PDB file of C-alpha atoms and ligand atoms in Angstrom:
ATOM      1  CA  UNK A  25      14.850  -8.240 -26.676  1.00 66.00           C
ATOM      2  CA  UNK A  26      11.507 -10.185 -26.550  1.00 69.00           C
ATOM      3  CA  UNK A  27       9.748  -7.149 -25.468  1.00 71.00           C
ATOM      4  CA  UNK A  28      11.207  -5.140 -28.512  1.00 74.00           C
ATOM      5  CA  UNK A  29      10.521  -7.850 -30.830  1.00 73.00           C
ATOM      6  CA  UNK A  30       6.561  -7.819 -29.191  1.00 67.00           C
ATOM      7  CA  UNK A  31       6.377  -4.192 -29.292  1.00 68.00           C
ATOM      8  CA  UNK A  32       7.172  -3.758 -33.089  1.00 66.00           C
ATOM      9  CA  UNK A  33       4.330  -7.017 -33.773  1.00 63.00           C
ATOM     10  CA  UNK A  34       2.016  -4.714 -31.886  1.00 61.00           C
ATOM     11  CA  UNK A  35       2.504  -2.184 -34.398  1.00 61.00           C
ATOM     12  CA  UNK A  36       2.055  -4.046 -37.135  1.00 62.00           C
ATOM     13  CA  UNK A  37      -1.323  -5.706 -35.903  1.00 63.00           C
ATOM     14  CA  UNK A  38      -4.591  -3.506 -36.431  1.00 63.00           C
ATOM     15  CA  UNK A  39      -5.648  -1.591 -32.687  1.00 75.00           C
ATOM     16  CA  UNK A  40      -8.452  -2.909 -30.865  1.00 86.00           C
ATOM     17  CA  UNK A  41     -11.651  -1.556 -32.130  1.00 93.00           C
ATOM     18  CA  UNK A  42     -14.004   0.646 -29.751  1.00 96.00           C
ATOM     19  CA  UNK A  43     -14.952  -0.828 -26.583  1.00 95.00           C
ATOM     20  CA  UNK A  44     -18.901   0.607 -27.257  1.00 96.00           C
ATOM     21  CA  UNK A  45     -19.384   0.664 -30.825  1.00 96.00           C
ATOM     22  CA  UNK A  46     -16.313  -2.208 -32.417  1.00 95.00           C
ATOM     23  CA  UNK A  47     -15.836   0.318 -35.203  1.00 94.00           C
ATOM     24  CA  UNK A  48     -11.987   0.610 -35.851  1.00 92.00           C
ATOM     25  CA  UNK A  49      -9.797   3.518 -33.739  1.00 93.00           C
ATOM     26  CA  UNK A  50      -7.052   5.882 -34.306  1.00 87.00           C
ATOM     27  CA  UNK A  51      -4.765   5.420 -30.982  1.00 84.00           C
ATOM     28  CA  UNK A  52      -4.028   3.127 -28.128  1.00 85.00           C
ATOM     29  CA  UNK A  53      -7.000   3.802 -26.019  1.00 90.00           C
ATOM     30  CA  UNK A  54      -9.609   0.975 -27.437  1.00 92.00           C
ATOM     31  CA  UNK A  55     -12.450   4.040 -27.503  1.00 95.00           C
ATOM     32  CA  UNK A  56     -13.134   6.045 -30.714  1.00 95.00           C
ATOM     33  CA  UNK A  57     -13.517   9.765 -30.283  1.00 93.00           C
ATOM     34  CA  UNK A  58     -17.443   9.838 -30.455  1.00 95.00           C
ATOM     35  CA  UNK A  59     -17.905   7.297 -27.612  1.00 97.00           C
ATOM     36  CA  UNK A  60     -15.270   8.636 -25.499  1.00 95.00           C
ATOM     37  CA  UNK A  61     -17.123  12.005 -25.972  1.00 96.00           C
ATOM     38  CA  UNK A  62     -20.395   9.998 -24.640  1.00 97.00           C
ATOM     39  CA  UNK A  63     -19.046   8.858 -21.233  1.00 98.00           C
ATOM     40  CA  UNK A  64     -20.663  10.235 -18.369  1.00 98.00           C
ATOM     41  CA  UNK A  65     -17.829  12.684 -17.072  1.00 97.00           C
ATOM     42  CA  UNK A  66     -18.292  13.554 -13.368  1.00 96.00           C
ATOM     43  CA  UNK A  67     -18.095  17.242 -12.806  1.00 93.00           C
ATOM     44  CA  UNK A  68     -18.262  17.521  -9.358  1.00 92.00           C
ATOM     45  CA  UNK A  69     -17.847  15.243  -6.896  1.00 93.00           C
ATOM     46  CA  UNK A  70     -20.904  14.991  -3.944  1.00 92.00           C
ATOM     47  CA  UNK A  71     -20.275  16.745  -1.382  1.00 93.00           C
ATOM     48  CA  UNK A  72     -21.089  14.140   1.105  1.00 91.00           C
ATOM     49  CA  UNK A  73     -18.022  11.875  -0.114  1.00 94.00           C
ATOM     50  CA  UNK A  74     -16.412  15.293  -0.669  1.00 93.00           C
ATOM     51  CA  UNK A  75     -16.329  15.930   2.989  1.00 93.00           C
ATOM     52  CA  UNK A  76     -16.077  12.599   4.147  1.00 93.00           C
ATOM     53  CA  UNK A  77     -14.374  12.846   7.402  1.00 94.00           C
ATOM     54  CA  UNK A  78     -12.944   8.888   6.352  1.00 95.00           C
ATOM     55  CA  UNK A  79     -10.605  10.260   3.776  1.00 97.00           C
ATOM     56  CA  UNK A  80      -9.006  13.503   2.973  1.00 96.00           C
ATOM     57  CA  UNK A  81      -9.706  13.264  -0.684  1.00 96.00           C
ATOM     58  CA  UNK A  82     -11.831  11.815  -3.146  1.00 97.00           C
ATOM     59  CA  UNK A  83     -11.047  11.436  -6.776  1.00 97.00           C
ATOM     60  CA  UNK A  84     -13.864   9.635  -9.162  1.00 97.00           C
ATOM     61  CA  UNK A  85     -14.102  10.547 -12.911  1.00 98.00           C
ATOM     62  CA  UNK A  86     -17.683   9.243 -13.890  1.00 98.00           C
ATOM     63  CA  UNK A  87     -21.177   8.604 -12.672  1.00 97.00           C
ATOM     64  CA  UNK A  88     -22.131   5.192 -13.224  1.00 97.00           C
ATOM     65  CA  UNK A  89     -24.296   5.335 -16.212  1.00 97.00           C
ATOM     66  CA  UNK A  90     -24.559   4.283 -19.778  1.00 97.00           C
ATOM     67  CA  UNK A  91     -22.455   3.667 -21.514  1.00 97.00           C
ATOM     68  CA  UNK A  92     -20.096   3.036 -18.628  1.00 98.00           C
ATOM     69  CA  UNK A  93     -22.203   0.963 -16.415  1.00 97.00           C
ATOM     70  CA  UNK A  94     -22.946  -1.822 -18.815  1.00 96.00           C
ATOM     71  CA  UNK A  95     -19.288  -1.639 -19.470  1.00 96.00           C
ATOM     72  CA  UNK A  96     -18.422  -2.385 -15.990  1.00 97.00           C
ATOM     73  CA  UNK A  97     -20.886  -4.761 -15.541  1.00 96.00           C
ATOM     74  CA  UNK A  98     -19.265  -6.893 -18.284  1.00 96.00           C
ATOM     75  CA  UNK A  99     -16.018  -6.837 -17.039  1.00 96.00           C
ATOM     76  CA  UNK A 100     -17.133  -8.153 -13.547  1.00 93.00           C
ATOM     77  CA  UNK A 101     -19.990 -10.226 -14.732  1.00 93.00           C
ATOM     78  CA  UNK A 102     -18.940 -11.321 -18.107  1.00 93.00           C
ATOM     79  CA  UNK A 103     -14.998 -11.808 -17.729  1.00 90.00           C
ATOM     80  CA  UNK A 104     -14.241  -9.073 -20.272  1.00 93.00           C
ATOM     81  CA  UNK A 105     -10.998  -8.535 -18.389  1.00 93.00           C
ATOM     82  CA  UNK A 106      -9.313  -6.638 -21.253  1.00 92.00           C
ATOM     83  CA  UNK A 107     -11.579  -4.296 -20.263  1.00 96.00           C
ATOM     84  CA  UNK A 108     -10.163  -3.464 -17.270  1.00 97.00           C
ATOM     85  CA  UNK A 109      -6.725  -2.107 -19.196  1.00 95.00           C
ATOM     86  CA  UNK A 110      -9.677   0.209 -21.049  1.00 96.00           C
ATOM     87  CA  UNK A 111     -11.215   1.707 -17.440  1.00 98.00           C
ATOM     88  CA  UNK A 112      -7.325   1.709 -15.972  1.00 98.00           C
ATOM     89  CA  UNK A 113      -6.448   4.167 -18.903  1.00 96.00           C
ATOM     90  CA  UNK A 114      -9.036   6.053 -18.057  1.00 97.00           C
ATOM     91  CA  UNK A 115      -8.814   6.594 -14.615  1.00 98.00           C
ATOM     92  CA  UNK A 116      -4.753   7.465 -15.304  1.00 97.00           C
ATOM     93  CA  UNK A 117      -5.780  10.352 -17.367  1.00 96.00           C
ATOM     94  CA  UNK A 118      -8.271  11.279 -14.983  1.00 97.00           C
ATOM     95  CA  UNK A 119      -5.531  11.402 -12.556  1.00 97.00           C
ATOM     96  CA  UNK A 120      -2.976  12.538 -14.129  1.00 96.00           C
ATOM     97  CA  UNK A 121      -5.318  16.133 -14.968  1.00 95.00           C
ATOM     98  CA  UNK A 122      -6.133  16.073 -10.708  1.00 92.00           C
ATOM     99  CA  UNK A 123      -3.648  18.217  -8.889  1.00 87.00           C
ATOM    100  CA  UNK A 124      -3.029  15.471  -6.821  1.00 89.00           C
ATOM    101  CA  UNK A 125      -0.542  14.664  -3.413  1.00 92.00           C
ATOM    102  CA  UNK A 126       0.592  11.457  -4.539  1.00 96.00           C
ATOM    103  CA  UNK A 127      -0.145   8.442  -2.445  1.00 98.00           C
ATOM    104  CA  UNK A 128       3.080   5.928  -1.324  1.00 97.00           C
ATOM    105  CA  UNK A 129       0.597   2.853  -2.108  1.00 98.00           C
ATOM    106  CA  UNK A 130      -2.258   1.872  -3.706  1.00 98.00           C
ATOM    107  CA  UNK A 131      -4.831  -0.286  -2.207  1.00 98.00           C
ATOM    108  CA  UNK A 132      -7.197  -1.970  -4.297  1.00 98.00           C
ATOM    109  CA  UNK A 133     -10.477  -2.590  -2.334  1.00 96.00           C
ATOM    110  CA  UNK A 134      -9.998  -6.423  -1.902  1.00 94.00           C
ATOM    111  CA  UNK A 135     -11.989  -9.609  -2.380  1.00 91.00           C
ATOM    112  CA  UNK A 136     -13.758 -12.092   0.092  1.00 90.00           C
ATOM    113  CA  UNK A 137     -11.663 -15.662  -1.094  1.00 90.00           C
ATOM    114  CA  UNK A 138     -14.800 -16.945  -2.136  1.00 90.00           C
ATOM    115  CA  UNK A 139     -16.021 -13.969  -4.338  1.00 90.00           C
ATOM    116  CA  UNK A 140     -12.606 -14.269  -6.019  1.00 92.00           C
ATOM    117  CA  UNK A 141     -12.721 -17.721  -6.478  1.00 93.00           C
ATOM    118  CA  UNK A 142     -16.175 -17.021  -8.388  1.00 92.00           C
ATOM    119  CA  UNK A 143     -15.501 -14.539 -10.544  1.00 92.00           C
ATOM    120  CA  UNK A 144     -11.542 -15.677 -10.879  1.00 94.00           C
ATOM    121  CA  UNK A 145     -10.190 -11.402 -10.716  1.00 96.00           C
ATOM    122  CA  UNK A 146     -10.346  -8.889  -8.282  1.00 97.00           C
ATOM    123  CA  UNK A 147     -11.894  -5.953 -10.998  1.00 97.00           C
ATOM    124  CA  UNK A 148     -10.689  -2.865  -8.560  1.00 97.00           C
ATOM    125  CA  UNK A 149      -6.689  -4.693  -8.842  1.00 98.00           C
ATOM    126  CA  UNK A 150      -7.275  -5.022 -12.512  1.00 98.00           C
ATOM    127  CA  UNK A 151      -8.216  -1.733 -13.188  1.00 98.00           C
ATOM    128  CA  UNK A 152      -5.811  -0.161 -11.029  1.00 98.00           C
ATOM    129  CA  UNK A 153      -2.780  -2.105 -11.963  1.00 97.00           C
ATOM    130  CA  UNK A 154      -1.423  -0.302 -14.998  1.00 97.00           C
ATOM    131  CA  UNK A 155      -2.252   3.328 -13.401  1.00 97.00           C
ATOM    132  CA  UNK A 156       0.071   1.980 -10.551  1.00 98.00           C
ATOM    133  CA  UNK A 157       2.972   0.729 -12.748  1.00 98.00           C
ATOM    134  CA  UNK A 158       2.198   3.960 -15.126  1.00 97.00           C
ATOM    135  CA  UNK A 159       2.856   6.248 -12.114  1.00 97.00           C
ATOM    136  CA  UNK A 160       5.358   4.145 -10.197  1.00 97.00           C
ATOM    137  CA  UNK A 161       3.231   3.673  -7.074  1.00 98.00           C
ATOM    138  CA  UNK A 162       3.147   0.207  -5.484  1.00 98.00           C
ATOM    139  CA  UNK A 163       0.349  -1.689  -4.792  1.00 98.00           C
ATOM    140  CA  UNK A 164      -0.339  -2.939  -1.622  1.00 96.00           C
ATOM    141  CA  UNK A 165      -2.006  -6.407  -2.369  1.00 94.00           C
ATOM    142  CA  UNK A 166      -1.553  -7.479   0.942  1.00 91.00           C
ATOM    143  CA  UNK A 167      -2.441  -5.768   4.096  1.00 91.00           C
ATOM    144  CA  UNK A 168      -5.895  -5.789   3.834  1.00 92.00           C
ATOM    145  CA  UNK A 169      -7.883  -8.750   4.299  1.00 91.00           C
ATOM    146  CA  UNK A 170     -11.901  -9.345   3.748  1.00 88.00           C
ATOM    147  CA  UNK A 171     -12.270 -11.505   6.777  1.00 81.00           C
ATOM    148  CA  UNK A 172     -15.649 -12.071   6.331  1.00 75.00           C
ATOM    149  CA  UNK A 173     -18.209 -12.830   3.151  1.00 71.00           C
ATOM    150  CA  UNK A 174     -20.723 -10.157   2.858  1.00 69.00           C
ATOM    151  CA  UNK A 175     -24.105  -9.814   1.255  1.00 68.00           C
ATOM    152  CA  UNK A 176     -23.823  -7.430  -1.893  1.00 71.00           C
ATOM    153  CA  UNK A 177     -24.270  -3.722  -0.844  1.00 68.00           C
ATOM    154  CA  UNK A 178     -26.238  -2.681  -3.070  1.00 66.00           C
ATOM    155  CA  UNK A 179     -29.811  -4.013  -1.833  1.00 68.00           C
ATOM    156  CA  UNK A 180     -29.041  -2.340   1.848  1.00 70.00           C
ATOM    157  CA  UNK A 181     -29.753   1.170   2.807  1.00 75.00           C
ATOM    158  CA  UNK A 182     -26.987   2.847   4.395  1.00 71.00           C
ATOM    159  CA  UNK A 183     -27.541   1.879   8.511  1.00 74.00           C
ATOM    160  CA  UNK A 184     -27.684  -1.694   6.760  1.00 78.00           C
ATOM    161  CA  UNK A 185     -24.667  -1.697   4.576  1.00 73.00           C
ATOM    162  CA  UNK A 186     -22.489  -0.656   8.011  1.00 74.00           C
ATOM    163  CA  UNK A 187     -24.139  -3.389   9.894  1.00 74.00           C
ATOM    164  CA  UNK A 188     -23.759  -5.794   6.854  1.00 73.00           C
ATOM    165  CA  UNK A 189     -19.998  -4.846   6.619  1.00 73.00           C
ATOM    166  CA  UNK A 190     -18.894  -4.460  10.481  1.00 74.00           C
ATOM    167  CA  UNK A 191     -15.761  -6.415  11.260  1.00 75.00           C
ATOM    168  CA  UNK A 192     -15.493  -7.187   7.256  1.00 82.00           C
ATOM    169  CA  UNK A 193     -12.118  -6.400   6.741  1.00 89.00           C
ATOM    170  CA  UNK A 194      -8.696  -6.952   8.706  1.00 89.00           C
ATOM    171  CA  UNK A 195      -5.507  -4.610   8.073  1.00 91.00           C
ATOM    172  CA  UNK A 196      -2.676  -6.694   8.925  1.00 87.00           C
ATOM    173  CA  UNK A 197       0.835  -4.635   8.807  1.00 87.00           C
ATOM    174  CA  UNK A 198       1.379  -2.245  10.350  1.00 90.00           C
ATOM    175  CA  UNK A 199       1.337   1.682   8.254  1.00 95.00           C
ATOM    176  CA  UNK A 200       2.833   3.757  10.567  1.00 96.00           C
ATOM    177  CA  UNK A 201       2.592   7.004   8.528  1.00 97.00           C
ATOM    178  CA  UNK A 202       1.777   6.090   5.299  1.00 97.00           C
ATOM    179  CA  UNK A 203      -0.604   7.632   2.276  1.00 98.00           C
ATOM    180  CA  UNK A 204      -2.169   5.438   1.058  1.00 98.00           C
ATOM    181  CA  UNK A 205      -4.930   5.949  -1.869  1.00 98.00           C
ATOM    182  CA  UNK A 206      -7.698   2.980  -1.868  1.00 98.00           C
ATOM    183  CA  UNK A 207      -9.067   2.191  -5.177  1.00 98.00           C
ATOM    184  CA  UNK A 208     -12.522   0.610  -6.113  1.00 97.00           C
ATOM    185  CA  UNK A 209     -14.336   0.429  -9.503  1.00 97.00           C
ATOM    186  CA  UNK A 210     -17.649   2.084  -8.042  1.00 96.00           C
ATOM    187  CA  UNK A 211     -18.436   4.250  -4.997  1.00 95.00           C
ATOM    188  CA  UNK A 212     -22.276   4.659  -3.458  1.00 91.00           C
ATOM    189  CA  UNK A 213     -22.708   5.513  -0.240  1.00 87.00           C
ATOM    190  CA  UNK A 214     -18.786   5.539   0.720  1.00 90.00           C
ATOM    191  CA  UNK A 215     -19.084   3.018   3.531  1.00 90.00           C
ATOM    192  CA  UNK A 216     -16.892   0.185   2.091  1.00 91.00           C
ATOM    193  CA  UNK A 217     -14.462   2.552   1.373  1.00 94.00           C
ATOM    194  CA  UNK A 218     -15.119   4.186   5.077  1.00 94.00           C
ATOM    195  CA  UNK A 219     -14.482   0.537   6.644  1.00 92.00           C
ATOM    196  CA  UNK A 220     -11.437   0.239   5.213  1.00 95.00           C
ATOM    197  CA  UNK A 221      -9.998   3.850   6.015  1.00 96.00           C
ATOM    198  CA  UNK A 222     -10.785   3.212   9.374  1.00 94.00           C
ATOM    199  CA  UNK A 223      -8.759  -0.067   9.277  1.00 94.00           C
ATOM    200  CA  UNK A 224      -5.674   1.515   7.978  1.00 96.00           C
ATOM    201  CA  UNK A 225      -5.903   4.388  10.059  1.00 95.00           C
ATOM    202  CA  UNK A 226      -5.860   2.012  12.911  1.00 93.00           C
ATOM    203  CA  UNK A 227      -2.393   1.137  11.913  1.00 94.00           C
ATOM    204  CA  UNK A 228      -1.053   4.149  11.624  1.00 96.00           C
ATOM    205  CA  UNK A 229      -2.040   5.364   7.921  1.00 97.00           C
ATOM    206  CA  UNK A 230      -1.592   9.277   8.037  1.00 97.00           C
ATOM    207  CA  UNK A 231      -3.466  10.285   5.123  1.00 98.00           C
ATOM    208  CA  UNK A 232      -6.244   8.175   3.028  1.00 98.00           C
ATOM    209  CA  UNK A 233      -7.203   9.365  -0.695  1.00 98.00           C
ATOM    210  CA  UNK A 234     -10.354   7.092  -2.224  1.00 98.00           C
ATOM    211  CA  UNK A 235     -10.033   6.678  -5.861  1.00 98.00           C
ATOM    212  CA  UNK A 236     -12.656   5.119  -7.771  1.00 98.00           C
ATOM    213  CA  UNK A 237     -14.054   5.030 -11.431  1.00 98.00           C
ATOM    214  CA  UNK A 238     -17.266   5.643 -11.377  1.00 98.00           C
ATOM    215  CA  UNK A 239     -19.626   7.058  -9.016  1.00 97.00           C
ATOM    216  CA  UNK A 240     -23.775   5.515  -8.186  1.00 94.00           C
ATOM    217  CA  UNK A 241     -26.151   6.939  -5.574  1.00 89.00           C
ATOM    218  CA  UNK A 242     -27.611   5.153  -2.973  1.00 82.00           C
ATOM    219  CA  UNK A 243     -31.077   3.553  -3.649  1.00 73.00           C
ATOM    220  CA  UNK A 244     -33.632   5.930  -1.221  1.00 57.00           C
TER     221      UNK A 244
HETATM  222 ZN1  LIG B 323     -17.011   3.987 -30.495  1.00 58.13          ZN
END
């Protein structure tokens, strides 16, 4: 009943304006048709991550670059959270085009305690929660633990960022046959993701899919 009565208010309340430019738009998705047309669309996926021996697919819809990145950056830096509803619509679509085996779960890369306690959201569960409820696959919020606090990624080359992230994260339950899709909001080198493919594989996952929004190469 409540629900009813919120979804007609909805309707009667002006959209939320574009995301990039705040000019008003036609449609649920808060992006007008010019800066949706501006977003950096991936066409093909690296072949490096492609044939990633971690995973046995890899789905990512954008390279990380204006106008997404800033976008990103101020939903994990600046606590725009609504705009993670704007990235998980996104990355539905983008999904929802892929011919793809459907995973049993999805995993949403997860947080050291402290980092969450910082920033108050886990980004990669925000984003990914509506796609899940959208496409009636659970999340699994649970098995997968970052035991240990580790120095951002992004300043390491790639023998660093496997040193920097051995032992980082703990899987729990056991999966004993499971496919399981892992989501983050970006993807560089792979070797977060890697870590925690090898983790669930460990306990049995059969088949690993890494989903992510946006795609950045390593710094050489
Ligand atoms: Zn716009």
């Amino acid at each position: 009943m409540l629900k009813k009565v919120y979804q007609k208010l909805q309707l009667l309340l002006p959209s939320e304006p574009c995301a990039l430019c705040n000019q008003p738009v036609e449609g649920e998705l808060p992006l007008c048709r010019h800066c949706r047309a501006s977003l950096p669309n991936m066409l093909s996926v690296p072949l490096a991550l492609q044939q990633h021996k971690a995973w046995d697919r890899v789905v990512v819809p954008y390279h990380y670059k204006t106008p997404l990145a800033p976008l990103i950056h101020q939903l994990k830096f600046g606590h725009k959270l609504h705009l993670a509803r704007l990235f998980g619509r996104l990355m539905l679509e983008h999904l929802q085009q892929q011919n793809i085996d459907r995973p049993d779960q999805i995993l949403p890369i997860p947080l050291h305690n402290r980092r969450l306690r910082e920033r108050g959201f886990n980004q990669a569960l925000e984003i990914i929660r509506g796609p899940a409820k959208s496409l009636g696959i659970p999340l699994n919020r649970h098995s997968c633990e970052r035991s240990r606090a580790t120095p951002a990624q992004s300043r390491l080359n790639a023998a660093h960022r496997k040193e920097n992230l051995k032992g980082a994260f703990t899987v729990h339950a056991p999966l004993e046959g499971a496919h399981i899709a892992i989501f983050d909001d970006v993807i560089t080198t792979g070797t977060t993701m890697e870590m925690v493919a090898h983790a669930l594989k460990q306990q049995g996952a059969e088949t690993i899919q890494i989903w992510a929004l946006a795609y950045t190469p390593p710094h050489r």
